[in-house]
XYZ file of C-alpha atoms in Angstrom:
561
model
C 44.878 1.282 -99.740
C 44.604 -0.105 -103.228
C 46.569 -2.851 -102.379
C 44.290 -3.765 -99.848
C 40.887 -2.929 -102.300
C 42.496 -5.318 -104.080
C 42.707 -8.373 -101.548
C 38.987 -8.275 -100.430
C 38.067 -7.857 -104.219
C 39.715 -11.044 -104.966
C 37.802 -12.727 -101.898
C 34.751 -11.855 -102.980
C 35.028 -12.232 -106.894
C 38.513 -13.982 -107.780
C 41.779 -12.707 -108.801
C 40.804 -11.915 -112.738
C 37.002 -10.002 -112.388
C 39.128 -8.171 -109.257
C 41.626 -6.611 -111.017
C 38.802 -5.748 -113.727
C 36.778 -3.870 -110.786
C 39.514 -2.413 -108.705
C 40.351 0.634 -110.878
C 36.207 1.346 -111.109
C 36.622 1.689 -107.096
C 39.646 3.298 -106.828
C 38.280 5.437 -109.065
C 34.600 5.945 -107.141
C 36.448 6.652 -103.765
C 38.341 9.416 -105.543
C 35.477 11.477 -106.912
C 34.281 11.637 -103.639
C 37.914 12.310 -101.416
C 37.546 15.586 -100.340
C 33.997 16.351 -101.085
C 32.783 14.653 -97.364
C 32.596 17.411 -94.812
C 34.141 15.672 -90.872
C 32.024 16.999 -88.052
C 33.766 19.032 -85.188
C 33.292 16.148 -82.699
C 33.416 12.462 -84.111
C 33.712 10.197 -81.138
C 31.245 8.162 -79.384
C 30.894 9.070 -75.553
C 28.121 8.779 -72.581
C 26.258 11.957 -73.833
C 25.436 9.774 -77.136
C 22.001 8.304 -77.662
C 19.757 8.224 -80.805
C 16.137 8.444 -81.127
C 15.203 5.693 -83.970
C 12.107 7.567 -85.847
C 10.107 7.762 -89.214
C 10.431 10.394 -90.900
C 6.418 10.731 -90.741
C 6.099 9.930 -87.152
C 4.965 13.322 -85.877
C 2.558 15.369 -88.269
C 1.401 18.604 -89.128
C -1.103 19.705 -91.821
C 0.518 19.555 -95.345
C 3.617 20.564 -93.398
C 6.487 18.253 -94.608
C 6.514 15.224 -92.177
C 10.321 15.872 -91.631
C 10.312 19.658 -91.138
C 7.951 18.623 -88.792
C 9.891 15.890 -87.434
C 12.715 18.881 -87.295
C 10.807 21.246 -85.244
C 9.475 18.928 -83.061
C 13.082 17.505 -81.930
C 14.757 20.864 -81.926
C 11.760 21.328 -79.327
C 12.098 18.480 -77.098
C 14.963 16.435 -77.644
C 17.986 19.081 -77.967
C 20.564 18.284 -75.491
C 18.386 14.875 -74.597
C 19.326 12.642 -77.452
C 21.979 13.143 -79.512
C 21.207 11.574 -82.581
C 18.364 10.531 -84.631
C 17.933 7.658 -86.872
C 15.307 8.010 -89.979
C 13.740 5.012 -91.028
C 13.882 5.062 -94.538
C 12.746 8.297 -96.107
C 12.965 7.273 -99.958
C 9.901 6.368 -102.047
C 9.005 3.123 -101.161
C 6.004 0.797 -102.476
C 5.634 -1.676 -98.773
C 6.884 -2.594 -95.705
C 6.859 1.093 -94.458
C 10.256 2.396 -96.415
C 12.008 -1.485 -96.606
C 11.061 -1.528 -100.007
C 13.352 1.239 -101.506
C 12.151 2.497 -105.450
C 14.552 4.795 -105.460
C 17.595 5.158 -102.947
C 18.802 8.478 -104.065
C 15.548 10.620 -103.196
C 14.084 11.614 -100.311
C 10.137 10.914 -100.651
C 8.888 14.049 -101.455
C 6.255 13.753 -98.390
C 8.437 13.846 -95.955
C 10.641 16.840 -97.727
C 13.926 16.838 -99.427
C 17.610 16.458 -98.788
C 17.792 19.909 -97.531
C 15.236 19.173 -95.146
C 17.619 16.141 -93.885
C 20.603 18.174 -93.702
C 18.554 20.699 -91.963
C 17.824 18.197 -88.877
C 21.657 16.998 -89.087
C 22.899 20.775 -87.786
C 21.394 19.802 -84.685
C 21.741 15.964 -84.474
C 24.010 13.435 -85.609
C 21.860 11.343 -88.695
C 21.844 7.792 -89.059
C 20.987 6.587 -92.636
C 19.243 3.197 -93.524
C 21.546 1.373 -95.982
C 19.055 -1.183 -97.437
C 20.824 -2.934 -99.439
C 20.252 -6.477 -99.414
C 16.768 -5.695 -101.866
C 15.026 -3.189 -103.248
C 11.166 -2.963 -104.539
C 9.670 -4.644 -107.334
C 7.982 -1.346 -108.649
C 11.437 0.588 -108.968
C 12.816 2.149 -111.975
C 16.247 -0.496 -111.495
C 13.176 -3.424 -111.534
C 11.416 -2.772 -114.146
C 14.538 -2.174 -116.260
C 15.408 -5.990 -115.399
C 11.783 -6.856 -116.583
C 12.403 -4.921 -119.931
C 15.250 -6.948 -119.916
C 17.841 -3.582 -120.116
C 21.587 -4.860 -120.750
C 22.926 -2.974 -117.640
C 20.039 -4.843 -115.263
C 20.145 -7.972 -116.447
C 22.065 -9.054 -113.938
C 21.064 -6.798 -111.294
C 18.859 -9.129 -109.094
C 19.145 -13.153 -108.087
C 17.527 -14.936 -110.432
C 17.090 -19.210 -110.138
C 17.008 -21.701 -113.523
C 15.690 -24.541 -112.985
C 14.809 -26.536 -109.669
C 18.042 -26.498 -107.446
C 17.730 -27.884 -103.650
C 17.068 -24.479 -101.562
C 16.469 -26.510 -98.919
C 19.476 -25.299 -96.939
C 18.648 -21.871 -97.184
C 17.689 -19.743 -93.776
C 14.471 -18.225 -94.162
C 13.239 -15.143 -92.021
C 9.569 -15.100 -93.121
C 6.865 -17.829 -93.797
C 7.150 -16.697 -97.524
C 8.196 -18.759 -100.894
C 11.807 -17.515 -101.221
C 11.207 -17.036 -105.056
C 8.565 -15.198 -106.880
C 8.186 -15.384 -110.810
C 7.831 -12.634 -112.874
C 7.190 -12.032 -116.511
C 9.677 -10.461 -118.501
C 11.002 -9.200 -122.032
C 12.718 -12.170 -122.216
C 10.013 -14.955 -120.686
C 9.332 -15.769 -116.945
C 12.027 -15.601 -114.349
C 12.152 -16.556 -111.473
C 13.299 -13.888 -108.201
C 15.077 -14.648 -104.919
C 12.807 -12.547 -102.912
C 13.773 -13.275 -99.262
C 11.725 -10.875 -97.352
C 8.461 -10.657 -99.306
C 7.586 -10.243 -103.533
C 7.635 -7.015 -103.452
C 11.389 -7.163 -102.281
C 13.642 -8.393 -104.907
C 16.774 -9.375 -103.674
C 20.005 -7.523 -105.355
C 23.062 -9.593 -106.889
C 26.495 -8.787 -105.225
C 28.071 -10.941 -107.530
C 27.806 -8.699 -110.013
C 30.484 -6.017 -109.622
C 28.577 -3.434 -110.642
C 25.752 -3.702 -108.136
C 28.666 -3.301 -105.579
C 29.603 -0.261 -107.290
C 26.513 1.141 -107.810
C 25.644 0.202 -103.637
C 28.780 1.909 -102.501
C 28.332 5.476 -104.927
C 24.613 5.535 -103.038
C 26.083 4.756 -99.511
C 29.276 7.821 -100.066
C 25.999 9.699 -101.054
C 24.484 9.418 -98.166
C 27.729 10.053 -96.126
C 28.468 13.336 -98.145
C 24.251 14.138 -96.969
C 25.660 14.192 -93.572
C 24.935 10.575 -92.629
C 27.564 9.847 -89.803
C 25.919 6.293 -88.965
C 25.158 3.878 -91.875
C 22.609 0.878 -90.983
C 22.915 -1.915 -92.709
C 19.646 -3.663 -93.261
C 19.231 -7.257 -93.097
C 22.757 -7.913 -94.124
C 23.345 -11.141 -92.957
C 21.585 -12.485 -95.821
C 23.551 -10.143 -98.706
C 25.195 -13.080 -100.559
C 23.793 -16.093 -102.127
C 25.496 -19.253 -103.014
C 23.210 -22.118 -103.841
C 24.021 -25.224 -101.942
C 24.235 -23.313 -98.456
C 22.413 -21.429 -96.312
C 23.027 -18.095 -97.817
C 23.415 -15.919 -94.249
C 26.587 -15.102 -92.486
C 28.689 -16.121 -95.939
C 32.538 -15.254 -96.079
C 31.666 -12.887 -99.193
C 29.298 -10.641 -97.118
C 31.903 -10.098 -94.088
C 34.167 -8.827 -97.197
C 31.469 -6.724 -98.562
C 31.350 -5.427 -95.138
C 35.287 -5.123 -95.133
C 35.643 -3.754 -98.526
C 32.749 -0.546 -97.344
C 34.495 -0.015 -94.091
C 37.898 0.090 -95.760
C 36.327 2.709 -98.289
C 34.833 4.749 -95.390
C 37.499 4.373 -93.483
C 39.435 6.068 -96.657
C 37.435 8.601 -97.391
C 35.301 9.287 -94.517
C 37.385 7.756 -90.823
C 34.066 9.677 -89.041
C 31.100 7.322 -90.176
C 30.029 4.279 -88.335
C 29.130 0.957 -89.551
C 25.565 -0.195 -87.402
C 24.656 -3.923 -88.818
C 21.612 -5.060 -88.120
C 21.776 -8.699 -88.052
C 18.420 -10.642 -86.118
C 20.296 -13.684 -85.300
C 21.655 -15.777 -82.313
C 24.039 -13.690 -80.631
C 27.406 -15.411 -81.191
C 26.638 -15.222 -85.000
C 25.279 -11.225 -84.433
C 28.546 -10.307 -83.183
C 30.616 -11.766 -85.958
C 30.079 -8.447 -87.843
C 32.354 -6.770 -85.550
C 34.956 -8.803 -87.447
C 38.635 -8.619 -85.857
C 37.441 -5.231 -84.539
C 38.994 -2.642 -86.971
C 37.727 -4.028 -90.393
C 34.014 -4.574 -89.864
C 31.191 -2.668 -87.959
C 31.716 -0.414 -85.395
C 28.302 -0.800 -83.837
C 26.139 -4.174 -83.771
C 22.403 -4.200 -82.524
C 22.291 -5.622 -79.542
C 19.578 -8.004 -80.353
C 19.536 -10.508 -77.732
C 18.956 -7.524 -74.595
C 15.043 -7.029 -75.798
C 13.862 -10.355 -75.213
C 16.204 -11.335 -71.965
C 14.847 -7.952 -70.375
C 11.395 -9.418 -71.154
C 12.380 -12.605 -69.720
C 13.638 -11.075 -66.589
C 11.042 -9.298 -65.455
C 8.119 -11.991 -66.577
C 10.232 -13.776 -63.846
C 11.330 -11.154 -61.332
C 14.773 -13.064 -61.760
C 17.368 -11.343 -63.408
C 20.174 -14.390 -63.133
C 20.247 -15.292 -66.871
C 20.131 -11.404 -67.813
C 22.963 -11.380 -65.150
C 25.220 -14.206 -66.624
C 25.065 -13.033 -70.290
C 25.767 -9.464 -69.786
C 28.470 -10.786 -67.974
C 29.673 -12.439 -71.175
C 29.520 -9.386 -73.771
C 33.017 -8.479 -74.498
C 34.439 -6.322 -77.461
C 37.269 -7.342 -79.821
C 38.481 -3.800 -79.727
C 37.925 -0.404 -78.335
C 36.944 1.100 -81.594
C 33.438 -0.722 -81.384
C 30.181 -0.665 -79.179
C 26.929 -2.833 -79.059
C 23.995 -0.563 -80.280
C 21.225 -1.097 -76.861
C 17.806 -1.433 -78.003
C 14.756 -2.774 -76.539
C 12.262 -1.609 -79.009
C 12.216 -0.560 -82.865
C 10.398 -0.339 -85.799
C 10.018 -3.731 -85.729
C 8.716 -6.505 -83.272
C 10.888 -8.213 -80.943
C 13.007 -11.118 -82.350
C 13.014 -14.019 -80.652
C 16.275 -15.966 -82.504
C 18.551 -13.897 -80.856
C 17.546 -15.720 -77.544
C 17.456 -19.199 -78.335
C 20.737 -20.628 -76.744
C 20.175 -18.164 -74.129
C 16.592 -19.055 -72.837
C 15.069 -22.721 -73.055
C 12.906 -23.274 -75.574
C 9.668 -23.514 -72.535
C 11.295 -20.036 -71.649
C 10.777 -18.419 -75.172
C 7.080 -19.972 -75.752
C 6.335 -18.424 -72.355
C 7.641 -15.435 -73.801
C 5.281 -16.440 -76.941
C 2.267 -16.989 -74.765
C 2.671 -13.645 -72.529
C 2.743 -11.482 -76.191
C -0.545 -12.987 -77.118
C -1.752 -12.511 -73.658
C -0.929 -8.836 -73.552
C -2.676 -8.267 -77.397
C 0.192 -8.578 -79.138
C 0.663 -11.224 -82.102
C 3.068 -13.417 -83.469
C 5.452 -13.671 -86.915
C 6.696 -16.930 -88.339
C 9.656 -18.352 -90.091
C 10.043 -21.342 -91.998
C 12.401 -23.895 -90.966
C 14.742 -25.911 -93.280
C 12.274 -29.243 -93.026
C 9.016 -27.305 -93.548
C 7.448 -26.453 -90.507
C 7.375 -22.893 -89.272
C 8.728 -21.351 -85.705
C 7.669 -18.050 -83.610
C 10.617 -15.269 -85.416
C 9.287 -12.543 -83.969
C 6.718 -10.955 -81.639
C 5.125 -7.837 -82.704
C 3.972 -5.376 -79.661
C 4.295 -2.895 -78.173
C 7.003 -3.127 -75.528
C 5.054 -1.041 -72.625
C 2.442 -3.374 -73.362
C 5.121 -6.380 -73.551
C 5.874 -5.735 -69.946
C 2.290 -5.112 -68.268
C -1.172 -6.660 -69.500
C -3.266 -3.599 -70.724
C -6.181 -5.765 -69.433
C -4.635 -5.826 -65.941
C -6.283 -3.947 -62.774
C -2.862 -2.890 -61.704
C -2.220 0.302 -61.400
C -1.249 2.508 -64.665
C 1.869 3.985 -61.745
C 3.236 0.388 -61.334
C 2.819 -0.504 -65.215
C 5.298 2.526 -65.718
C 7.246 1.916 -62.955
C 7.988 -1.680 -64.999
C 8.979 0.010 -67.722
C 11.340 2.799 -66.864
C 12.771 -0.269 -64.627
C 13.609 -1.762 -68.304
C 14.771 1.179 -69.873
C 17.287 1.806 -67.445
C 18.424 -1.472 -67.640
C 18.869 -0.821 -71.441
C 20.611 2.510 -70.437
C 22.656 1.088 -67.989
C 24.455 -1.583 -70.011
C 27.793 -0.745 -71.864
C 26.971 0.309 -75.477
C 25.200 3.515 -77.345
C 21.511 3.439 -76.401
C 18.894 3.245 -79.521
C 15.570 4.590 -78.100
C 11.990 4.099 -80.670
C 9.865 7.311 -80.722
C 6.998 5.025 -79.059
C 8.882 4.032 -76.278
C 10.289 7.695 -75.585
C 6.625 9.373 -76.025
C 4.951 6.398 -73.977
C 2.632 4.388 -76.956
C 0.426 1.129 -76.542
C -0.297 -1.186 -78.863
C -2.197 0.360 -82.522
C -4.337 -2.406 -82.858
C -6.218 -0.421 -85.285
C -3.620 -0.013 -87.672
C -3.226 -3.481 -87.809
C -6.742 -4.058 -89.107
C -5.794 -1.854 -91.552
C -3.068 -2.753 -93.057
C -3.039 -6.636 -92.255
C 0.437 -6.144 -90.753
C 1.495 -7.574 -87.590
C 4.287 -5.057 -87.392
C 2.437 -1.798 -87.513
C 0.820 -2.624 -84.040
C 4.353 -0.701 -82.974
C 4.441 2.069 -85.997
C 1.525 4.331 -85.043
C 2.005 8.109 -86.585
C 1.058 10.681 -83.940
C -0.698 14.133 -85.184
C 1.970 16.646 -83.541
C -0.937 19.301 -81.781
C -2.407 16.012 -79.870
C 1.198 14.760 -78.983
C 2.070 18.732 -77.623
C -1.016 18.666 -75.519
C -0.614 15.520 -73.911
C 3.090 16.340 -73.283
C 2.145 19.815 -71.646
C -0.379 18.116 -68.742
C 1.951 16.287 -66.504
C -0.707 14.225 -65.446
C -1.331 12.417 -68.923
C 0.236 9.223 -69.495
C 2.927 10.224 -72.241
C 3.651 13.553 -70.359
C 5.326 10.823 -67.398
C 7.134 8.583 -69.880
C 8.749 11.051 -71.441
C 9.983 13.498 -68.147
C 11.293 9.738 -66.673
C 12.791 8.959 -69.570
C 14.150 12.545 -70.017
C 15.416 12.212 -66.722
C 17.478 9.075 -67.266
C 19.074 10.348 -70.347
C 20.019 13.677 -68.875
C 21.516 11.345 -65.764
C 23.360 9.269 -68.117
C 25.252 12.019 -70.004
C 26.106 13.501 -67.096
C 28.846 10.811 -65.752
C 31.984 9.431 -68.246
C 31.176 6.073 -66.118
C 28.643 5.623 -69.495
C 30.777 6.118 -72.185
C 30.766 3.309 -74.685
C 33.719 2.321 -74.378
C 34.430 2.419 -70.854
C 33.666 -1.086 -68.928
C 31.078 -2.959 -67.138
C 31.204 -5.468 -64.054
C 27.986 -7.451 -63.180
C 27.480 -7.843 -59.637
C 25.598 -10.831 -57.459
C 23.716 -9.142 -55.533
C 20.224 -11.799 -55.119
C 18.205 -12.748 -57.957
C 15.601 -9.918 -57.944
C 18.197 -7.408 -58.697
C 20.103 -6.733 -62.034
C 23.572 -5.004 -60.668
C 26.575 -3.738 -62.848
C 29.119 -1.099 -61.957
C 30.349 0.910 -64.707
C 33.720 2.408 -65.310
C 34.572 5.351 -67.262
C 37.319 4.281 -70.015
C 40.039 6.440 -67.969
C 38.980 4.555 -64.510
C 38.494 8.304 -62.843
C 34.926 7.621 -62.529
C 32.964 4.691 -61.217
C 28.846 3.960 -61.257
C 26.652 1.233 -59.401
C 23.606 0.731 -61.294
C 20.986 -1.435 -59.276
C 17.662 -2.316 -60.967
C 15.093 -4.271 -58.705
C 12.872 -5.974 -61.099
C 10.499 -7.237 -59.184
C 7.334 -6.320 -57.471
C 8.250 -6.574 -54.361
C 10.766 -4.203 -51.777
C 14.152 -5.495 -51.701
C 17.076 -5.262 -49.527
C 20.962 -5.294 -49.876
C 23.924 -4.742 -48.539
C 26.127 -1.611 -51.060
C 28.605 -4.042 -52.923
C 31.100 -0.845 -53.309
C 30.807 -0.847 -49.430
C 30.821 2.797 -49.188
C 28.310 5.975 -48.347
C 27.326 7.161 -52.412
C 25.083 9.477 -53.326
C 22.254 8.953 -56.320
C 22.686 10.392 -59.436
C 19.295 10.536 -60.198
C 18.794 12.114 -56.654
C 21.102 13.854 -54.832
C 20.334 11.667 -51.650
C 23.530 9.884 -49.556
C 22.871 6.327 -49.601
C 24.817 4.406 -46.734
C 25.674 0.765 -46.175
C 22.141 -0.559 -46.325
C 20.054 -0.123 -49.647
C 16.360 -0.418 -49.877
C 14.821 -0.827 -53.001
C 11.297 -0.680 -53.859
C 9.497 -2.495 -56.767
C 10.999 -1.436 -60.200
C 12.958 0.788 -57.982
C 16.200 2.081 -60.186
C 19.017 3.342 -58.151
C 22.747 4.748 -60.189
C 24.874 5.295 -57.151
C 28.245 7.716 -57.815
């Protein structure tokens, strides 16, 4: 294994500063072989999902937001999700937890580690890894400022006036911020905001200081590690600094470590890109991520049913293929943050993505910019909520067909090979927080509303209310899901033609003993087909024989064993 530490070293820092830094890895690794506990069961199968949550989402009192958090799931979600992803839970100073002060505390309003580990005895954790920047107010920060000998070289700094021109920019933001320091002005790459100072991976010891903080979290009882914004970890001036040959061996160099010390833990990047350049980080499919966000499914699903034609849904899904059986995509349609529009372009037409553009403002939802290599600025990202994405809250239709729509969406989501990622808002039925965003001048918090947990129990307990029937449908199609080895992960999918209004893929569990036929009508109107398996099959989410002919009504989902 040293050997091989010792070959991505020298890609990413040359032969001499590698075999400087190899022994100061070697050496890392070893204080923590041994010291990583393996969980009983370490696979990925159909029974997996993960609920992607802050830690504050649900609160109670001066109760610690993530005993709360605890309780709450132990209460609803045991044996319906699997696993649960915390946003990050360490101090932070913006961007709700993206802008880390200190990576090696929990914030003490949410709780502590032991509060973490507590939720991990009953769900399998996924840890943010944010590592391409941390905050401006943290203790690592303001060392740099005071111009400390071991941070001097911790963050990207610019001299002079080089041509940046090339450089990919996710935000509408200058890419460098000055600061004044101990030892005069300097001037920051700050990709994301100026708060968010962007760490220097060409400095060895970063790496080594990263990686210590990542086996950290591993040895917390992280089993998934998300690696924020990683694309962009690497800068070389003169290109475009994202997707660069030294961040795929960063990525390497951590899965060879993990897969060292702890084989159990799986790599998630989180890459908001076109899709052929998103699934690069699976690498040759042993030496990168496991898991990649599925980041083009959120706005295609959109797409399909703001049609009621699911043909270009259709032909891409037919297109997603693994390099090995050792990864998965990661199935999202909604997170934290807003949906990402990138990831389609290729996919959908340009007129198809500012309909897209249009149809968010329509709904109440807003718009975030990037800025383009020759100055002008392009829609990134479109920040609402995606019940609302789906169905105009200003509509006269009925509040029955607006959640029709989306559970019609979600089970598309569910239904796709991969490990579902569900957000809290979507699984407990939330609209757009429009108030929040006057608050805190965010676009991106019209999706992050907290929820006080006494109000969220009592609207849960009367089946009539609104988040009381998103959450038994949704229940319903997770508990359907886990039920059949036609869902694992890593078994396969087949997309069927079956008419245009109708998104159709049979799945088949990895040892071919079981087979499901997933048929999603996304349209408004009733359908009609002919069963493509040609054979009587009963529902799995009712127990009902369904024969030759197959009637489907609007949004109508049918999984046929």
């Amino acid at each position: 294994m040293q050997t091989f530490y010792t070959t991505l070293l020298t890609q990413i820092y040359g032969a001499e500063l590698a075999a400087h830094v190899e022994p100061r890895l070697f050496g890392l690794v070893e204080r923590y072989r041994g010291r990583i506990a393996k969980p009983y069961n370490a696979s990925l199968s159909e029974r997996d999902s993960l609920l992607i949550t802050y830690g504050d989402q649900v609160q109670e009192g001066r109760k610690a937001h993530l005993q709360t958090l605890t309780e709450f799931c132990e209460s609803y979600l045991r044996g319906v999700v699997s696993g649960v992803h915390i946003l990050p839970f360490y101090p932070w100073s913006s961007d709700d937890g993206f802008s880390v002060k200190d990576y090696r505390v929990v914030d003490p309003a949410l709780g502590n580690w032991n509060t973490i580990e507590k939720l991990g005895e009953t769900f399998r954790l996924m840890f943010d890894g944010v590592i391409n920047h941390m905050s401006a107010q943290g203790e690592w920060f303001q060392k740099f400022l005071q111009d400390e000998r071991q941070y001097r070289n911790y963050f990207v700094t610019v001299e002079g006036n080089p041509d940046l021109s090339q450089v990919v920019r996710p935000r509408a933001l200058p890419l460098l911020t000055e600061f004044e320091s101990a030892s005069g002005k300097r001037k920051v790459w700050t990709t994301f905001s100026a708060d968010q100072v962007d760490l220097n991976f060409q400095n060895p010891g970063v790496l080594l200081e990263i990686f210590d903080i990542l086996l950290m979290y591993v040895q917390r009882g992280a089993q998934f590690i998300r690696l924020d914004a990683i694309a962009y970890l690497w800068k070389e001036i003169g290109t475009s600094c994202i997707h660069l040959p030294q961040t795929h061996a960063v990525i390497q160099l951590l899965r060879a470590v993990l897969d060292d010390v702890a084989p159990h833990v799986y790599l998630v990047t989180e890459t908001n890109v076109p899709h052929q350049d998103n699934i690069s980080y699976f690498g040759d499919g042993k030496n990168e991520a496991q898991l990649v966000y599925n980041f083009a499914l959120p706005p295609l699903v959109l797409h399909t049913f703001r049609t009621g034609d699911a043909s270009v849904l259709s032909k891409w899904a037919s297109s997603l293929t693994l390099p090995s059986d050792r990864t998965a995509f990661f199935n999202f349609l909604a997170s934290h943050d807003g949906v990402g529009l990138n990831p389609a372009r290729g996919i959908l037409s340009s007129a198809d993505i500012n309909a897209l553009v249009v149809r968010t403002i329509a709904h109440g939802g807003l718009i975030s910019y990037k800025q383009n290599s020759d100055g002008t600025q392009s829609p990134y990202e479109m920040n609402i909520n995606y019940f609302d994405a789906l169905s105009n809250p200003s509509s006269k239709e009925s509040l029955e067909t607006q959640i029709d729509r989306f559970m019609a969406a979600q089970a598309i989501m569910l239904s796709i090979v991969g490990v579902p990622g569900i957000y809290f808002q979507s699984l407990f039925g939330s609209r757009n927080w429009k108030d929040g965003v006057k608050v805190t001048k965010q676009n991106r918090t019209i999706n992050r509303q907290k929820l006080e947990r006494d109000e969220l129990e009592k609207q849960l307990a009367d089946l009539n209310s609104f988040r009381s029937k998103v959450f038994t449908r949704y229940c319903q199609l997770l508990l359907a899901r886990s039920s059949s080895s036609a869902f694992d992960p890593h078994g396969s999918q087949k997309v069927l033609n079956v008419g245009k209004g109708i998104f159709a893929v049979l799945r088949t569990s990895p040892d071919r003993s079981k087979q499901i036929l997933c048929l999603q009508n996304v349209t408004a109107k009733e359908l009609q087909i002919q069963n493509p398996i040609k054979k009587a099959t009963r529902g799995l989410l009712t127990s009902r024989l369904r024969e030759s002919t197959l009637t489907l009504k609007p949004y109508k989902t049918l999984w046929l064993d």
